[in-house]
Amino acid sequence: MPAHRILGVKAGAAYFAVVFAAGFVLGTVRVLLLIPRFGALTSVLLELPLMLAISWMACGWALRRFQVPPRIGPRLSMGATAFALLMLAEVTLSLGAFGSSMSDYLEELTTPHGLVGLAGQLLFALMPLARRA
């Protein structure tokens, strides 16, 4: 693998870690406090702008920290790595911690709140392409 792609993978892993940690905290707040009061869709819509702002800042930090060049290859590598790790973490939590099946997890993605969340995750994955640093 070329060195610039390895750099993208390292930056993507760091980007994922920061955003996942924030998402874990905010997701707990959403599930415990917001969903019972506002419902799933409204709760995701309330959480999403904050998660995207955190993602934007974390992306910029990772780009600067790992000096990812402003070329498509390393930026795609960073976003793809972060997205793959995020999906792996979500599936692992869903199946392991919450006792869901894979079909339950996939079915949840087809709900309105699941689709909004997935759209946010795709924006998270594309941020390295949009950020200058």
PDB file of C-alpha atoms in Angstrom:
ATOM      1  CA  MET A   1       0.000   0.000   0.000  1.00  0.00           C
ATOM      2  CA  PRO A   2       1.417   3.440  -0.903  1.00  0.00           C
ATOM      3  CA  ALA A   3       2.638   5.599   1.989  1.00  0.00           C
ATOM      4  CA  HIS A   4       0.005   8.303   1.397  1.00  0.00           C
ATOM      5  CA  ARG A   5      -2.774   5.708   1.678  1.00  0.00           C
ATOM      6  CA  ILE A   6      -1.285   4.348   4.914  1.00  0.00           C
ATOM      7  CA  LEU A   7      -1.336   7.921   6.189  1.00  0.00           C
ATOM      8  CA  GLY A   8      -5.018   8.099   5.252  1.00  0.00           C
ATOM      9  CA  VAL A   9      -5.722   4.872   7.133  1.00  0.00           C
ATOM     10  CA  LYS A  10      -3.970   6.139  10.275  1.00  0.00           C
ATOM     11  CA  ALA A  11      -5.794   9.472  10.078  1.00  0.00           C
ATOM     12  CA  GLY A  12      -9.088   7.657   9.463  1.00  0.00           C
ATOM     13  CA  ALA A  13      -8.612   5.479  12.529  1.00  0.00           C
ATOM     14  CA  ALA A  14      -7.905   8.524  14.695  1.00  0.00           C
ATOM     15  CA  TYR A  15     -10.836  10.432  13.171  1.00  0.00           C
ATOM     16  CA  PHE A  16     -13.128   7.480  13.865  1.00  0.00           C
ATOM     17  CA  ALA A  17     -11.929   7.140  17.469  1.00  0.00           C
ATOM     18  CA  VAL A  18     -12.641  10.766  18.358  1.00  0.00           C
ATOM     19  CA  VAL A  19     -16.054  10.841  16.684  1.00  0.00           C
ATOM     20  CA  PHE A  20     -17.065   7.429  18.017  1.00  0.00           C
ATOM     21  CA  ALA A  21     -16.234   8.464  21.585  1.00  0.00           C
ATOM     22  CA  ALA A  22     -18.360  11.603  21.234  1.00  0.00           C
ATOM     23  CA  GLY A  23     -21.120   9.626  19.517  1.00  0.00           C
ATOM     24  CA  PHE A  24     -21.126   7.043  22.277  1.00  0.00           C
ATOM     25  CA  VAL A  25     -21.743   9.754  24.880  1.00  0.00           C
ATOM     26  CA  LEU A  26     -24.328  11.617  22.797  1.00  0.00           C
ATOM     27  CA  GLY A  27     -25.999   8.361  21.765  1.00  0.00           C
ATOM     28  CA  THR A  28     -26.431   7.419  25.400  1.00  0.00           C
ATOM     29  CA  VAL A  29     -28.045  10.792  26.091  1.00  0.00           C
ATOM     30  CA  ARG A  30     -30.268  10.357  23.020  1.00  0.00           C
ATOM     31  CA  VAL A  31     -31.423   6.879  24.017  1.00  0.00           C
ATOM     32  CA  LEU A  32     -31.930   7.563  27.720  1.00  0.00           C
ATOM     33  CA  LEU A  33     -33.237  11.136  27.684  1.00  0.00           C
ATOM     34  CA  LEU A  34     -34.344  12.278  24.248  1.00  0.00           C
ATOM     35  CA  ILE A  35     -36.098   9.270  22.702  1.00  0.00           C
ATOM     36  CA  PRO A  36     -38.553   8.777  25.589  1.00  0.00           C
ATOM     37  CA  ARG A  37     -39.502  12.446  25.365  1.00  0.00           C
ATOM     38  CA  PHE A  38     -39.355  13.244  21.640  1.00  0.00           C
ATOM     39  CA  GLY A  39     -39.316   9.932  19.783  1.00  0.00           C
ATOM     40  CA  ALA A  40     -36.583   8.359  17.685  1.00  0.00           C
ATOM     41  CA  LEU A  41     -36.681  10.564  14.577  1.00  0.00           C
ATOM     42  CA  THR A  42     -36.771  13.902  16.397  1.00  0.00           C
ATOM     43  CA  SER A  43     -34.013  12.715  18.728  1.00  0.00           C
ATOM     44  CA  VAL A  44     -31.731  11.801  15.819  1.00  0.00           C
ATOM     45  CA  LEU A  45     -32.516  15.131  14.144  1.00  0.00           C
ATOM     46  CA  LEU A  46     -31.532  16.934  17.366  1.00  0.00           C
ATOM     47  CA  GLU A  47     -28.308  14.953  17.760  1.00  0.00           C
ATOM     48  CA  LEU A  48     -27.163  15.016  14.126  1.00  0.00           C
ATOM     49  CA  PRO A  49     -26.054  18.676  13.817  1.00  0.00           C
ATOM     50  CA  LEU A  50     -23.924  18.334  16.941  1.00  0.00           C
ATOM     51  CA  MET A  51     -22.370  15.089  15.696  1.00  0.00           C
ATOM     52  CA  LEU A  52     -21.619  16.662  12.307  1.00  0.00           C
ATOM     53  CA  ALA A  53     -19.984  19.665  13.995  1.00  0.00           C
ATOM     54  CA  ILE A  54     -17.858  17.337  16.128  1.00  0.00           C
ATOM     55  CA  SER A  55     -17.008  15.317  13.009  1.00  0.00           C
ATOM     56  CA  TRP A  56     -15.967  18.476  11.148  1.00  0.00           C
ATOM     57  CA  MET A  57     -13.626  19.522  13.963  1.00  0.00           C
ATOM     58  CA  ALA A  58     -12.217  16.002  14.456  1.00  0.00           C
ATOM     59  CA  CYS A  59     -11.668  15.649  10.718  1.00  0.00           C
ATOM     60  CA  GLY A  60      -9.697  18.888  10.597  1.00  0.00           C
ATOM     61  CA  TRP A  61      -7.637  17.811  13.589  1.00  0.00           C
ATOM     62  CA  ALA A  62      -6.818  14.419  12.016  1.00  0.00           C
ATOM     63  CA  LEU A  63      -5.940  15.983   8.666  1.00  0.00           C
ATOM     64  CA  ARG A  64      -3.503  18.372  10.354  1.00  0.00           C
ATOM     65  CA  ARG A  65      -2.138  15.851  12.873  1.00  0.00           C
ATOM     66  CA  PHE A  66      -1.344  13.255  10.215  1.00  0.00           C
ATOM     67  CA  GLN A  67      -0.571  15.793   7.479  1.00  0.00           C
ATOM     68  CA  VAL A  68      -2.886  14.089   5.003  1.00  0.00           C
ATOM     69  CA  PRO A  69      -2.219  15.626   1.577  1.00  0.00           C
ATOM     70  CA  PRO A  70      -5.124  17.302  -0.207  1.00  0.00           C
ATOM     71  CA  ARG A  71      -5.381  14.566  -2.828  1.00  0.00           C
ATOM     72  CA  ILE A  72      -8.362  12.314  -3.465  1.00  0.00           C
ATOM     73  CA  GLY A  73      -6.582   9.009  -2.733  1.00  0.00           C
ATOM     74  CA  PRO A  74      -5.440   9.693   0.824  1.00  0.00           C
ATOM     75  CA  ARG A  75      -8.633  11.602   1.655  1.00  0.00           C
ATOM     76  CA  LEU A  76     -10.817   8.747   0.369  1.00  0.00           C
ATOM     77  CA  SER A  77      -8.667   6.296   2.294  1.00  0.00           C
ATOM     78  CA  MET A  78      -9.184   8.326   5.465  1.00  0.00           C
ATOM     79  CA  GLY A  79     -12.959   8.582   5.022  1.00  0.00           C
ATOM     80  CA  ALA A  80     -13.373   4.943   4.009  1.00  0.00           C
ATOM     81  CA  THR A  81     -11.325   3.751   6.983  1.00  0.00           C
ATOM     82  CA  ALA A  82     -13.305   5.901   9.411  1.00  0.00           C
ATOM     83  CA  PHE A  83     -16.624   4.757   7.911  1.00  0.00           C
ATOM     84  CA  ALA A  84     -15.663   1.060   7.928  1.00  0.00           C
ATOM     85  CA  LEU A  85     -14.562   1.265  11.565  1.00  0.00           C
ATOM     86  CA  LEU A  86     -17.766   3.101  12.478  1.00  0.00           C
ATOM     87  CA  MET A  87     -19.956   0.474  10.829  1.00  0.00           C
ATOM     88  CA  LEU A  88     -17.969  -2.329  12.453  1.00  0.00           C
ATOM     89  CA  ALA A  89     -18.316  -0.679  15.863  1.00  0.00           C
ATOM     90  CA  GLU A  90     -22.042  -0.127  15.390  1.00  0.00           C
ATOM     91  CA  VAL A  91     -22.700  -3.698  14.321  1.00  0.00           C
ATOM     92  CA  THR A  92     -20.564  -5.025  17.170  1.00  0.00           C
ATOM     93  CA  LEU A  93     -22.447  -2.912  19.736  1.00  0.00           C
ATOM     94  CA  SER A  94     -25.813  -3.758  18.256  1.00  0.00           C
ATOM     95  CA  LEU A  95     -25.178  -7.501  18.221  1.00  0.00           C
ATOM     96  CA  GLY A  96     -23.004  -7.781  21.323  1.00  0.00           C
ATOM     97  CA  ALA A  97     -24.242  -5.195  23.787  1.00  0.00           C
ATOM     98  CA  PHE A  98     -27.875  -4.907  22.742  1.00  0.00           C
ATOM     99  CA  GLY A  99     -28.519  -8.496  21.675  1.00  0.00           C
ATOM    100  CA  SER A 100     -29.868  -7.574  18.237  1.00  0.00           C
ATOM    101  CA  SER A 101     -29.524  -9.814  15.228  1.00  0.00           C
ATOM    102  CA  MET A 102     -27.926  -8.676  11.980  1.00  0.00           C
ATOM    103  CA  SER A 103     -31.362  -8.574  10.352  1.00  0.00           C
ATOM    104  CA  ASP A 104     -32.623  -6.381  13.247  1.00  0.00           C
ATOM    105  CA  TYR A 105     -29.691  -4.029  12.705  1.00  0.00           C
ATOM    106  CA  LEU A 106     -30.286  -3.805   8.948  1.00  0.00           C
ATOM    107  CA  GLU A 107     -34.027  -3.363   9.417  1.00  0.00           C
ATOM    108  CA  GLU A 108     -33.369  -0.468  11.814  1.00  0.00           C
ATOM    109  CA  LEU A 109     -31.400   1.270   9.052  1.00  0.00           C
ATOM    110  CA  THR A 110     -34.536   1.356   6.872  1.00  0.00           C
ATOM    111  CA  THR A 111     -36.584   3.345   9.398  1.00  0.00           C
ATOM    112  CA  PRO A 112     -36.797   7.147   9.043  1.00  0.00           C
ATOM    113  CA  HIS A 113     -34.454   7.698  11.989  1.00  0.00           C
ATOM    114  CA  GLY A 114     -32.113   4.981  10.704  1.00  0.00           C
ATOM    115  CA  LEU A 115     -31.927   6.595   7.267  1.00  0.00           C
ATOM    116  CA  VAL A 116     -31.225  10.029   8.778  1.00  0.00           C
ATOM    117  CA  GLY A 117     -28.475   8.509  10.916  1.00  0.00           C
ATOM    118  CA  LEU A 118     -26.999   6.694   7.918  1.00  0.00           C
ATOM    119  CA  ALA A 119     -27.024   9.932   5.907  1.00  0.00           C
ATOM    120  CA  GLY A 120     -25.077  11.573   8.736  1.00  0.00           C
ATOM    121  CA  GLN A 121     -22.597   8.699   8.741  1.00  0.00           C
ATOM    122  CA  LEU A 122     -22.072   9.075   4.999  1.00  0.00           C
ATOM    123  CA  LEU A 123     -21.418  12.807   5.479  1.00  0.00           C
ATOM    124  CA  PHE A 124     -18.912  11.840   8.194  1.00  0.00           C
ATOM    125  CA  ALA A 125     -17.179   9.562   5.667  1.00  0.00           C
ATOM    126  CA  LEU A 126     -17.040  12.292   3.013  1.00  0.00           C
ATOM    127  CA  MET A 127     -15.737  15.066   5.276  1.00  0.00           C
ATOM    128  CA  PRO A 128     -12.053  14.379   4.556  1.00  0.00           C
ATOM    129  CA  LEU A 129     -12.788  15.218   0.909  1.00  0.00           C
ATOM    130  CA  ALA A 130     -14.592  18.438   1.838  1.00  0.00           C
ATOM    131  CA  ARG A 131     -12.168  19.761   4.476  1.00  0.00           C
ATOM    132  CA  ARG A 132      -9.088  21.715   3.538  1.00  0.00           C
ATOM    133  CA  ALA A 133      -7.553  20.974   6.975  1.00  0.00           C
TER     134      ALA A 133
END
